[in-house]
CSV table of C-alpha atoms in Angstrom, one decimal:
chain,number,residue,atom,x,y,z
I,21,MET,CA,-34.7,5.5,28.0
I,22,LYS,CA,-34.6,8.7,25.8
I,23,SER,CA,-30.9,9.5,27.2
I,24,ILE,CA,-29.8,6.1,25.8
I,25,LEU,CA,-31.5,6.4,22.7
I,26,LYS,CA,-30.1,9.9,22.1
I,27,GLN,CA,-26.5,8.5,22.6
I,28,ILE,CA,-27.2,5.7,20.2
I,29,ILE,CA,-28.7,8.0,17.7
I,30,GLU,CA,-25.6,10.5,18.0
I,31,LYS,CA,-23.2,7.8,17.6
I,32,ASN,CA,-24.9,6.5,14.5
I,33,LYS,CA,-25.0,10.0,13.2
I,34,LEU,CA,-21.1,10.5,13.4
I,35,GLU,CA,-20.6,7.0,11.8
I,36,GLU,CA,-23.0,7.7,8.9
I,37,LYS,CA,-21.4,11.2,8.5
I,38,HIS,CA,-17.9,9.8,8.4
I,39,LEU,CA,-19.2,6.9,5.9
I,40,PHE,CA,-20.7,9.8,3.7
I,41,GLN,CA,-17.7,11.6,3.6
I,42,SER,CA,-15.5,8.7,2.9
I,43,ARG,CA,-17.8,7.9,-0.1
I,44,LYS,CA,-18.0,11.4,-1.4
I,45,SER,CA,-14.2,11.7,-1.5
I,46,GLU,CA,-14.0,8.5,-3.6
I,47,LEU,CA,-16.7,9.8,-5.9
I,48,GLU,CA,-14.9,12.9,-6.5
I,49,ASN,CA,-11.4,11.2,-6.9
I,50,PRO,CA,-10.7,11.1,-10.7
I,51,LYS,CA,-8.7,8.0,-10.1
I,52,THR,CA,-11.9,6.0,-9.1
I,53,PRO,CA,-13.0,3.6,-11.8
I,54,ASP,CA,-16.2,4.1,-13.5
I,55,GLU,CA,-17.7,0.8,-12.3
I,56,ARG,CA,-16.8,1.7,-8.7
I,57,ARG,CA,-18.1,5.3,-9.0
I,58,ASN,CA,-21.5,4.0,-10.5
I,59,PHE,CA,-21.8,1.5,-7.5
I,60,LEU,CA,-21.1,4.5,-5.1
I,61,LYS,CA,-23.7,6.6,-6.7
I,62,LYS,CA,-26.5,4.0,-6.1
I,63,THR,CA,-25.2,3.3,-2.6
I,64,ALA,CA,-23.9,6.6,-1.1
I,65,LEU,CA,-26.9,7.2,1.0
I,66,GLY,CA,-26.8,3.6,2.5
I,67,GLY,CA,-29.8,1.8,4.2
I,68,ILE,CA,-30.8,4.7,6.6
I,69,ALA,CA,-29.3,8.1,5.8
I,70,MET,CA,-28.5,9.4,9.0
I,71,THR,CA,-26.6,12.3,7.7
I,72,GLY,CA,-29.9,13.8,6.6
I,73,MET,CA,-31.2,13.7,10.1
I,74,ILE,CA,-29.0,15.7,12.1
I,75,GLY,CA,-31.8,18.3,12.9
I,76,LEU,CA,-34.6,15.8,13.8
I,77,GLY,CA,-35.8,15.0,17.2
I,78,ILE,CA,-35.4,11.6,18.9
I,79,GLU,CA,-39.0,10.6,18.0
I,80,ASP,CA,-38.9,12.0,14.4
I,81,THR,CA,-35.4,10.1,14.0
I,82,ILE,CA,-36.9,6.8,15.4
I,83,ALA,CA,-40.0,7.3,12.9
I,84,GLN,CA,-37.4,7.9,10.1
I,85,THR,CA,-35.5,5.1,10.7
I,86,THR,CA,-38.3,2.5,10.5
I,87,SER,CA,-39.7,3.9,7.0
I,88,LYS,CA,-38.6,4.3,3.5
I,89,VAL,CA,-35.5,2.3,4.1
I,90,SER,CA,-33.4,2.4,0.9
I,91,ARG,CA,-31.3,-0.9,0.3
I,92,MET,CA,-27.8,-0.7,-0.8
I,93,SER,CA,-28.9,-2.6,-3.9
I,94,ALA,CA,-31.7,-5.0,-4.9
I,95,PRO,CA,-30.1,-8.4,-3.6
I,96,SER,CA,-32.9,-10.5,-4.6
I,97,ASP,CA,-32.5,-9.3,-8.3
I,98,LEU,CA,-28.7,-9.8,-8.5
I,99,LYS,CA,-27.3,-12.2,-11.0
I,100,ILE,CA,-23.7,-13.3,-12.0
I,101,THR,CA,-22.8,-12.1,-15.4
I,102,ASP,CA,-19.1,-12.7,-15.9
I,103,MET,CA,-15.8,-13.9,-14.1
I,104,ARG,CA,-12.4,-12.6,-15.0
I,105,TYR,CA,-8.8,-12.8,-13.7
I,106,ALA,CA,-5.4,-11.1,-13.2
I,107,LEU,CA,-2.5,-13.4,-12.5
I,108,THR,CA,-0.4,-11.7,-10.0
I,109,ASN,CA,3.3,-12.3,-9.3
I,110,VAL,CA,2.7,-13.0,-5.5
I,111,MET,CA,4.1,-16.5,-4.6
I,112,GLY,CA,5.3,-17.1,-8.1
I,113,GLY,CA,1.6,-16.8,-9.7
I,114,THR,CA,-1.4,-16.2,-7.7
I,115,ALA,CA,-4.6,-15.3,-9.6
I,116,ILE,CA,-7.3,-12.8,-8.5
I,117,ILE,CA,-10.6,-13.4,-9.8
I,118,LYS,CA,-13.5,-10.8,-10.3
I,119,ILE,CA,-17.1,-12.0,-10.4
I,120,GLU,CA,-19.4,-9.2,-11.9
I,121,THR,CA,-23.2,-8.8,-11.7
I,122,ASN,CA,-26.0,-7.2,-13.5
I,123,GLN,CA,-26.2,-4.3,-10.9
I,124,GLY,CA,-22.3,-3.4,-11.2
I,125,ILE,CA,-21.3,-4.8,-7.9
I,126,TYR,CA,-18.3,-7.3,-8.3
I,127,GLY,CA,-16.5,-9.5,-5.7
I,128,LEU,CA,-13.0,-10.4,-5.4
I,129,GLY,CA,-11.6,-13.8,-4.8
I,130,GLU,CA,-8.4,-15.6,-5.0
I,131,VAL,CA,-7.1,-18.8,-6.4
I,132,ARG,CA,-4.7,-20.3,-3.7
I,133,ASP,CA,-1.0,-19.6,-4.4
I,134,ALA,CA,0.6,-21.0,-7.3
I,135,ALA,CA,-2.7,-22.9,-8.3
I,136,ASP,CA,-3.8,-22.9,-11.9
I,137,VAL,CA,-6.5,-20.3,-12.4
I,138,ARG,CA,-8.4,-22.8,-14.6
I,139,TYR,CA,-9.5,-24.2,-11.3
I,140,ALA,CA,-11.8,-21.4,-11.1
I,141,LEU,CA,-12.4,-20.6,-14.8
I,142,PHE,CA,-13.7,-24.2,-15.1
I,143,LEU,CA,-16.7,-23.1,-12.5
I,144,LYS,CA,-17.7,-20.1,-14.6
I,145,SER,CA,-20.4,-22.0,-16.6
I,146,ARG,CA,-21.8,-23.3,-13.5
I,147,ILE,CA,-22.5,-20.0,-11.8
I,148,LEU,CA,-23.7,-17.6,-14.5
I,149,GLY,CA,-27.1,-16.4,-13.8
I,150,GLU,CA,-27.2,-17.4,-10.4
I,151,ASN,CA,-27.8,-14.8,-7.4
I,152,PRO,CA,-24.4,-14.5,-5.8
I,153,CYS,CA,-26.2,-13.7,-2.5
I,154,ASN,CA,-27.2,-17.5,-2.3
I,155,VAL,CA,-23.5,-18.3,-1.3
I,156,GLU,CA,-24.2,-21.8,0.4
I,157,LYS,CA,-26.3,-22.9,-2.4
I,158,ILE,CA,-23.7,-22.0,-5.0
I,159,PHE,CA,-21.1,-23.4,-2.7
I,160,LYS,CA,-23.0,-26.8,-2.6
I,161,SER,CA,-23.3,-27.0,-6.2
I,162,ILE,CA,-19.6,-26.4,-7.1
I,163,LYS,CA,-17.8,-28.0,-4.2
I,164,GLN,CA,-17.6,-31.4,-6.0
I,165,PHE,CA,-15.0,-29.7,-8.2
I,166,GLY,CA,-12.8,-28.9,-5.6
I,167,GLY,CA,-10.0,-31.4,-3.8
I,168,PRO,CA,-7.2,-31.1,-1.4
I,169,ALA,CA,-4.6,-28.5,-1.5
I,170,ARG,CA,-4.5,-26.2,-4.7
I,171,GLN,CA,-7.1,-28.3,-6.2
I,172,ALA,CA,-9.7,-26.5,-4.0
I,173,GLY,CA,-8.4,-23.1,-5.5
I,174,GLY,CA,-11.2,-22.4,-7.6
I,175,VAL,CA,-14.0,-23.4,-5.4
I,176,CYS,CA,-12.6,-21.2,-2.6
I,177,ALA,CA,-11.9,-18.1,-4.9
I,178,VAL,CA,-15.5,-18.2,-6.0
I,179,GLU,CA,-16.8,-18.4,-2.4
I,180,MET,CA,-14.6,-15.5,-1.3
I,181,ALA,CA,-15.9,-13.3,-4.1
I,182,LEU,CA,-19.6,-14.0,-3.4
I,183,TRP,CA,-19.2,-13.0,0.2
I,184,ASP,CA,-17.8,-9.9,-1.0
I,185,ILE,CA,-20.8,-9.1,-3.4
I,186,CYS,CA,-23.0,-10.1,-0.8
I,187,GLY,CA,-21.6,-7.7,1.9
I,188,LYS,CA,-21.7,-4.9,-0.7
I,189,ALA,CA,-25.3,-5.7,-1.6
I,190,TYR,CA,-26.4,-5.6,2.0
I,191,ASN,CA,-23.7,-2.9,3.0
I,192,VAL,CA,-22.3,-4.9,5.7
I,193,PRO,CA,-18.7,-6.3,6.4
I,194,ALA,CA,-18.3,-10.3,5.6
I,195,TRP,CA,-17.8,-11.0,9.2
I,196,GLN,CA,-21.3,-9.7,10.0
I,197,LEU,CA,-22.7,-12.1,7.5
I,198,LEU,CA,-20.8,-15.0,9.4
I,199,GLY,CA,-22.5,-14.3,12.5
I,200,GLY,CA,-20.6,-11.1,14.1
I,201,ARG,CA,-17.1,-10.6,15.3
I,202,TYR,CA,-15.1,-11.6,18.4
I,203,ARG,CA,-12.2,-9.2,17.9
I,204,ASP,CA,-11.3,-5.9,16.3
I,205,LYS,CA,-8.0,-6.9,15.3
I,206,VAL,CA,-6.3,-10.1,14.2
I,207,ARG,CA,-3.0,-11.4,15.5
I,208,LEU,CA,-0.7,-12.1,12.7
I,209,TYR,CA,2.4,-14.6,12.7
I,210,ALA,CA,5.5,-13.9,10.4
I,211,ASP,CA,8.5,-16.0,9.5
I,212,THR,CA,11.7,-15.2,11.3
I,213,PRO,CA,14.2,-13.6,8.5
I,214,GLU,CA,17.1,-15.7,7.6
I,215,ALA,CA,20.7,-14.1,7.5
I,216,SER,CA,24.2,-15.1,6.8
I,217,SER,CA,25.2,-14.6,10.5
I,218,PRO,CA,23.7,-14.8,14.0
I,219,GLU,CA,24.5,-10.9,14.5
I,220,GLU,CA,22.6,-10.1,11.2
I,221,GLN,CA,19.6,-12.3,12.1
I,222,LYS,CA,19.6,-10.8,15.5
I,223,ARG,CA,19.3,-7.5,13.9
I,224,LEU,CA,16.5,-8.7,11.5
I,225,ILE,CA,14.4,-10.1,14.3
I,226,ASP,CA,14.9,-7.1,16.4
I,227,PHE,CA,13.4,-5.3,13.3
I,228,ARG,CA,10.5,-7.8,13.0
I,229,VAL,CA,9.6,-7.6,16.6
I,230,ASN,CA,10.4,-4.0,17.7
I,231,GLU,CA,9.8,-2.0,14.3
I,232,GLN,CA,7.1,-4.3,12.5
I,233,GLY,CA,5.5,-5.1,15.6
I,234,TYR,CA,4.9,-8.9,15.4
I,235,THR,CA,4.2,-10.9,18.5
I,236,TRP,CA,4.3,-14.3,17.0
I,237,LEU,CA,7.0,-15.7,14.8
I,238,LYS,CA,7.7,-19.0,12.9
I,239,MET,CA,10.6,-20.7,11.6
I,240,ASP,CA,11.9,-23.8,9.4
I,241,VAL,CA,13.7,-26.4,11.5
I,242,SER,CA,14.7,-28.3,8.3
I,243,ILE,CA,17.1,-31.2,7.8
I,244,GLY,CA,18.3,-29.0,5.0
I,245,GLU,CA,20.2,-27.2,7.8
I,246,LEU,CA,22.3,-30.1,8.0
I,247,ARG,CA,23.5,-30.1,4.3
I,248,GLY,CA,27.4,-30.5,4.2
I,249,LYS,CA,27.5,-31.6,7.8
I,250,PRO,CA,28.9,-35.4,7.8
I,251,GLY,CA,27.2,-37.9,10.0
I,252,THR,CA,23.8,-35.8,10.6
I,253,VAL,CA,21.5,-37.7,8.3
I,254,VAL,CA,21.2,-41.3,7.3
I,255,ASN,CA,20.1,-42.2,3.7
I,256,GLY,CA,19.9,-38.4,2.7
I,257,LYS,CA,22.2,-38.7,-0.4
I,258,PHE,CA,19.9,-41.1,-2.2
I,259,TRP,CA,17.3,-38.3,-2.2
I,260,GLU,CA,19.4,-35.6,-3.2
I,261,ASN,CA,19.0,-33.7,-6.4
I,262,ASP,CA,21.6,-32.9,-9.1
I,263,LYS,CA,22.5,-30.0,-7.1
I,264,GLY,CA,23.1,-32.0,-3.9
I,265,VAL,CA,19.8,-30.7,-2.2
I,266,LEU,CA,16.9,-32.3,-0.4
I,267,ALA,CA,14.4,-30.3,-2.6
I,268,GLN,CA,11.5,-30.3,-0.3
I,269,TRP,CA,9.0,-28.9,-2.7
I,270,GLY,CA,9.7,-31.3,-5.3
I,271,ASP,CA,9.8,-31.6,-9.1
I,272,ARG,CA,6.3,-31.5,-10.6
I,273,ARG,CA,7.1,-33.9,-13.5
I,274,ASN,CA,8.7,-36.4,-11.2
I,275,MET,CA,6.4,-38.3,-8.9
I,276,MET,CA,9.2,-40.3,-7.4
I,277,SER,CA,11.4,-37.3,-6.4
I,278,TYR,CA,12.1,-36.7,-2.8
I,279,GLY,CA,9.6,-33.6,-2.5
I,280,ASN,CA,6.7,-35.9,-4.0
I,281,THR,CA,7.5,-38.9,-1.8
I,282,MET,CA,5.4,-39.1,1.4
I,283,HIS,CA,7.5,-39.0,4.7
I,284,PRO,CA,7.0,-42.6,5.7
I,285,PHE,CA,8.5,-43.8,2.5
I,286,THR,CA,12.0,-42.2,2.3
I,287,GLN,CA,13.7,-44.0,5.4
I,288,ILE,CA,15.8,-40.9,5.9
I,289,GLN,CA,16.8,-40.8,9.6
I,290,ILE,CA,18.3,-38.0,11.7
I,291,THR,CA,21.4,-39.0,13.8
I,292,GLU,CA,22.0,-38.0,17.4
I,293,LYS,CA,24.9,-35.3,16.0
I,294,GLY,CA,21.7,-34.0,13.5
I,295,LEU,CA,19.5,-33.6,16.4
I,296,GLU,CA,22.2,-31.7,18.4
I,297,GLU,CA,22.6,-29.3,15.4
I,298,LEU,CA,19.0,-28.5,15.0
I,299,GLN,CA,18.6,-28.1,18.8
I,300,GLN,CA,21.4,-25.3,18.3
I,301,VAL,CA,19.5,-23.7,15.5
I,302,VAL,CA,16.3,-23.4,17.6
I,303,GLU,CA,18.2,-22.4,20.8
I,304,ASP,CA,20.0,-19.5,18.9
I,305,VAL,CA,16.6,-18.1,17.8
I,306,ARG,CA,15.0,-18.7,21.1
I,307,ASN,CA,17.7,-16.8,22.8
I,308,MET,CA,17.4,-13.8,20.4
I,309,VAL,CA,13.6,-13.8,20.7
I,310,GLY,CA,13.1,-14.6,24.2
I,311,TYR,CA,10.1,-16.6,25.8
I,312,GLU,CA,7.5,-13.9,25.7
I,313,ILE,CA,7.0,-14.5,21.8
I,314,PRO,CA,5.5,-17.8,20.5
I,315,ILE,CA,7.8,-19.5,17.9
I,316,SER,CA,6.0,-21.8,15.6
I,317,THR,CA,8.0,-24.3,13.4
I,318,ASP,CA,7.7,-26.1,10.0
I,319,HIS,CA,9.3,-27.6,7.1
I,320,TYR,CA,11.4,-30.4,9.0
I,321,GLY,CA,11.8,-32.6,6.0
I,322,HIS,CA,10.3,-35.8,4.7
I,323,PHE,CA,11.0,-38.6,7.4
I,324,ASP,CA,8.8,-40.8,9.4
I,325,LEU,CA,7.0,-40.4,12.7
I,326,ASN,CA,9.7,-42.1,14.7
I,327,ASN,CA,12.3,-39.5,13.5
I,328,GLY,CA,9.5,-36.8,14.1
I,329,ILE,CA,9.0,-37.6,17.5
I,330,ARG,CA,12.8,-37.7,18.3
I,331,LEU,CA,13.3,-34.3,16.8
I,332,ALA,CA,10.1,-33.1,18.7
I,333,LYS,CA,11.3,-34.4,22.2
I,334,ALA,CA,14.9,-32.7,21.5
I,335,LEU,CA,13.1,-29.6,20.9
I,336,ASP,CA,10.5,-29.8,23.8
I,337,LYS,CA,12.4,-27.7,26.2
I,338,TYR,CA,12.1,-24.6,23.9
I,339,ARG,CA,8.4,-24.3,24.4
I,340,LEU,CA,7.7,-24.0,21.0
I,341,ALA,CA,4.1,-23.0,19.6
I,342,TRP,CA,3.7,-26.0,17.4
I,343,PHE,CA,5.1,-28.6,15.2
I,344,GLU,CA,3.4,-28.4,11.8
I,345,ASP,CA,2.9,-31.1,9.0
I,346,MET,CA,5.4,-33.5,10.5
I,347,VAL,CA,3.6,-36.1,8.6
I,348,PRO,CA,1.0,-35.9,5.8
I,349,TRP,CA,-2.5,-34.8,7.0
I,350,GLN,CA,-3.9,-38.1,5.5
I,351,TYR,CA,-2.2,-40.0,8.3
I,352,ASN,CA,-4.6,-39.4,11.1
I,353,GLU,CA,-3.5,-42.4,13.2
I,354,GLN,CA,0.1,-41.4,13.0
I,355,TRP,CA,-0.8,-37.8,14.0
I,356,ARG,CA,-2.4,-39.4,17.0
I,357,THR,CA,0.7,-41.3,18.1
I,358,ILE,CA,2.9,-38.2,17.7
I,359,THR,CA,0.6,-36.0,19.6
I,360,ASP,CA,0.3,-38.4,22.4
I,361,ALA,CA,4.1,-38.9,22.6
I,362,ILE,CA,5.4,-35.2,22.7
I,363,GLU,CA,4.7,-32.2,25.0
I,364,THR,CA,4.8,-29.6,22.1
I,365,PRO,CA,1.4,-28.8,20.6
I,366,THR,CA,0.9,-30.3,16.9
I,367,THR,CA,-0.9,-28.9,13.9
I,368,THR,CA,-1.9,-29.8,10.4
I,369,GLY,CA,-4.6,-28.8,7.8
I,370,GLU,CA,-3.3,-26.3,5.3
I,371,ASP,CA,-3.9,-29.0,2.4
I,372,ILE,CA,-7.4,-30.3,3.8
I,373,TYR,CA,-10.6,-29.4,1.9
I,374,LEU,CA,-13.9,-29.4,3.7
I,375,LEU,CA,-14.9,-30.1,7.2
I,376,LYS,CA,-15.5,-33.8,6.3
I,377,ASP,CA,-11.6,-34.5,6.2
I,378,PHE,CA,-11.0,-32.7,9.3
I,379,LEU,CA,-13.3,-34.7,11.1
I,380,PRO,CA,-11.1,-37.7,11.9
I,381,LEU,CA,-8.3,-35.3,13.2
I,382,ILE,CA,-10.8,-33.5,15.4
I,383,HIS,CA,-12.8,-36.4,16.7
I,384,ASN,CA,-9.6,-38.4,17.6
I,385,ARG,CA,-8.1,-35.2,19.0
I,386,ALA,CA,-5.2,-36.3,16.7
I,387,VAL,CA,-3.7,-32.6,16.7
I,388,ASP,CA,-3.8,-29.9,19.3
I,389,ILE,CA,-4.4,-27.2,16.8
I,390,ILE,CA,-6.1,-27.2,13.4
I,391,HIS,CA,-4.6,-25.1,10.8
I,392,PRO,CA,-6.7,-24.6,7.6
I,393,ASP,CA,-5.8,-22.5,4.6
I,394,LEU,CA,-9.0,-20.7,3.8
I,395,ALA,CA,-8.2,-21.0,0.0
I,396,SER,CA,-8.1,-24.4,0.3
I,397,SER,CA,-10.5,-25.5,3.2
I,398,GLY,CA,-13.7,-24.4,1.5
I,399,GLY,CA,-13.7,-20.5,2.0
I,400,LEU,CA,-15.0,-18.2,4.9
I,401,LEU,CA,-18.2,-20.2,5.8
I,402,GLU,CA,-16.6,-23.6,5.5
I,403,THR,CA,-13.8,-22.6,7.5
I,404,LYS,CA,-15.8,-21.1,10.3
I,405,ARG,CA,-17.7,-24.4,10.5
I,406,ILE,CA,-14.4,-26.4,10.7
I,407,ALA,CA,-13.3,-23.9,13.7
I,408,ASP,CA,-16.6,-24.2,15.5
I,409,TYR,CA,-16.6,-27.8,15.3
I,410,ALA,CA,-13.0,-28.0,16.4
I,411,GLU,CA,-14.0,-25.5,19.4
I,412,GLU,CA,-16.6,-28.3,20.7
I,413,TYR,CA,-13.7,-30.7,21.0
I,414,GLY,CA,-11.4,-28.1,22.9
I,415,ILE,CA,-9.2,-27.6,19.7
I,416,ALA,CA,-7.9,-24.1,18.6
I,417,MET,CA,-7.5,-22.8,15.1
I,418,ALA,CA,-4.6,-21.0,13.5
I,419,MET,CA,-4.7,-20.2,9.9
I,420,HIS,CA,-2.4,-20.7,7.1
I,421,GLN,CA,-2.2,-18.0,4.3
I,422,ALA,CA,0.4,-17.1,1.5
I,423,GLY,CA,-1.5,-15.0,-1.0
I,424,THR,CA,-2.5,-11.7,-2.0
I,425,PRO,CA,-4.4,-9.0,0.2
I,426,VAL,CA,-7.5,-10.6,-1.2
I,427,SER,CA,-7.2,-13.9,0.4
I,428,PHE,CA,-5.5,-12.3,3.4
I,429,MET,CA,-8.8,-10.1,4.0
I,430,ALA,CA,-11.0,-13.1,3.6
I,431,ASN,CA,-9.1,-14.7,6.3
I,432,VAL,CA,-9.3,-11.6,8.5
I,433,HIS,CA,-13.0,-11.6,8.2
I,434,CYS,CA,-13.1,-15.3,9.3
I,435,ALA,CA,-10.7,-14.9,12.2
I,436,ALA,CA,-12.7,-12.0,13.4
I,437,ALA,CA,-16.0,-14.3,13.4
I,438,THR,CA,-14.2,-17.3,15.0
I,439,GLN,CA,-13.8,-17.5,18.8
I,440,ASN,CA,-11.1,-20.1,19.1
I,441,PHE,CA,-8.8,-18.4,16.7
I,442,LEU,CA,-5.1,-18.0,17.6
I,443,ALA,CA,-3.2,-16.3,14.8
I,444,LEU,CA,-2.9,-15.7,10.9
I,445,GLU,CA,0.0,-16.4,8.7
I,446,HIS,CA,1.2,-13.2,6.8
I,447,HIS,CA,3.8,-14.7,4.2
I,448,SER,CA,4.6,-11.5,2.3
I,449,VAL,CA,5.8,-9.2,5.2
I,450,ASP,CA,8.8,-8.4,3.4
I,451,VAL,CA,7.4,-7.6,-0.2
I,452,PRO,CA,7.3,-3.7,-0.3
I,453,TRP,CA,4.4,-3.6,-2.9
I,454,TRP,CA,2.2,-6.3,-1.4
I,455,GLU,CA,-0.1,-4.1,0.6
I,456,SER,CA,-0.4,-1.7,-2.4
I,457,LEU,CA,-2.2,-4.1,-4.6
I,458,VAL,CA,-5.4,-3.0,-2.9
I,459,LYS,CA,-7.0,0.1,-1.4
I,460,THR,CA,-9.0,-0.4,1.8
I,461,VAL,CA,-12.5,1.1,1.5
I,462,GLY,CA,-12.6,4.1,4.2
I,463,GLY,CA,-8.8,4.0,4.4
I,464,PHE,CA,-8.5,1.9,7.4
I,465,LYS,CA,-4.9,0.4,7.7
I,466,MET,CA,-4.8,-3.1,6.7
I,467,ILE,CA,-1.8,-4.1,9.0
I,468,ASP,CA,-0.8,-2.4,12.1
I,469,LYS,CA,2.0,-3.3,14.2
I,470,GLY,CA,1.8,-7.1,13.8
I,471,PHE,CA,-2.0,-7.2,13.9
I,472,ALA,CA,-4.5,-7.0,10.8
I,473,THR,CA,-7.4,-4.5,11.2
I,474,VAL,CA,-10.8,-5.8,11.2
I,475,PRO,CA,-13.0,-3.3,9.1
I,476,LEU,CA,-16.0,-2.3,11.0
I,477,THR,CA,-18.1,-0.7,8.5
I,478,ALA,CA,-16.6,-1.2,5.1
I,479,PRO,CA,-18.7,-3.7,3.2
I,480,GLY,CA,-17.8,-7.1,1.8
I,481,LEU,CA,-14.2,-8.0,2.1
I,482,GLY,CA,-13.5,-4.1,2.6
I,483,ILE,CA,-11.1,-3.7,-0.1
I,484,GLU,CA,-10.8,-2.7,-3.8
I,485,LEU,CA,-8.0,-3.4,-6.4
I,486,ASP,CA,-5.3,-0.8,-7.2
I,487,GLU,CA,-5.4,-1.6,-10.5
I,488,GLU,CA,-2.3,0.4,-11.6
I,489,VAL,CA,-0.2,-1.5,-8.8
I,490,VAL,CA,-1.7,-4.9,-9.9
I,491,LYS,CA,-0.8,-4.3,-13.5
I,492,ALA,CA,2.8,-3.5,-12.4
I,493,HIS,CA,3.0,-6.9,-10.6
I,494,LEU,CA,1.4,-9.4,-13.1
I,495,HIS,CA,3.2,-12.6,-13.5
I,496,PRO,CA,5.4,-12.7,-16.5
I,497,SER,CA,3.6,-15.6,-18.1
I,498,ASP,CA,0.1,-13.8,-18.3
I,499,LYS,CA,-0.1,-10.0,-18.5
I,500,THR,CA,-3.8,-10.1,-19.8
I,501,PHE,CA,-5.4,-8.5,-16.9
I,502,PHE,CA,-9.1,-9.2,-16.7
I,503,LYS,CA,-9.6,-10.0,-20.4
I,504,SER,CA,-12.8,-11.6,-21.5
I,505,THR,CA,-13.2,-15.3,-20.7
I,506,GLU,CA,-16.1,-16.1,-22.8
I,507,GLU,CA,-14.9,-19.4,-23.9
I,508,TRP,CA,-15.7,-20.7,-20.3
I,509,ASN,CA,-19.2,-19.4,-20.5
I,510,GLU,CA,-20.7,-22.7,-21.9
I,511,LEU,CA,-22.0,-25.6,-19.7
I,512,ARG,CA,-20.7,-28.9,-21.3
I,513,SER,CA,-21.4,-31.5,-18.7
I,514,HIS,CA,-24.2,-33.0,-16.4
I,515,ASP,CA,-22.7,-32.6,-12.9
I,516,ARG,CA,-24.9,-34.7,-10.7
I,517,THR,CA,-23.1,-36.9,-8.3
I,518,PHE,CA,-25.8,-39.4,-7.7
I,519,SER,CA,-28.5,-41.5,-9.9
């Protein structure tokens, strides 16, 4: 028994010593912000200062570990005092929020890619003065202000930041607060790079796989590929914009545009010639990649389930990892029809908010894989609840992510804590400054050969902003960088949803 205890204690001593040295280095670094330095001074010894026990015997050490325990903070006395933001240039404008507290601990969150930061600022008056460690309580009070897709961005940003604070307050990683981890690294999937020729694309794919180390890829199989090829699409011209393009992401000010028209209502069809062209696109990529690497697909175009089934059957032989968002997520019955008709797995979910709207897809086994975006689905805990529920029905979970390293790391913690997880999207693989937006606490490598590192000791989300890099990559429309948001402090409405 003593031998086992001795091994555990020696291991703990080494881990505590490493953590102590890491924090000491950060304290002595002149570039460390004052707020971070003050926090480190309060927490440098941690809950149990093993580094001070190197000379103690086993019995003395055990006694020491059960007395005079110094907390990382006083979590029960924490209060939210402020919320501020910086609008980054990631994905055309993605906001990072910072929730501050009365103890100098702050948390980072992110408003989903290209969503308005006011979705988060609107919530500030509703969370001021609350204890940020009451994550679920706060979430339940604000979730009524979220909605599908980017409308959920504010609620999810706040939820991420609360877990970051809570982890820092108790000196544990966010995954520990979700129930522990299943894995030490998280598999990523990345887009296949586009190129002007098959030879160039082969070179780029080899770089993606052999140099960057990605073991799962994704590609678009869009009717946009059929542009300028006569006889491949029926009724396409009617929907083209003034540039002759089927603009899939739409015109925000024209609700009747192609991109804003749901799939069943365009009456676009793909001809046999069109299917052959798209088959060739997939075959070329499959031949370059081989069959060991899964290839997911997305962004086919806006056409009905009949054409979706025809396309899927034409591509079934390439053993693709999944067909994603073939019709809008709201059409649960249509999803069940597609899933029953084809061999390739189906998935949807990046725009679904909360477990309640995943339930029909899961209960009816309408898809083979759920695909939430944590910045829309409700944050870390709600996404884990969604995954756990799907697991009971034999349904796996992949995760959509197209933001900054803040939401990326929130996803990593959730994926680590979820058993039925498959792969997490990394949408900024080729953005050279993307990883530099943050510094990892303890210096772990955020992405290593196609996998994200799960921080084993770093508290909260395990990252801090590199403020100079963030400042260098602010969106041109808003360069304010964590300015005061006092105008959002006052609560002006009664929010109860029942009488």
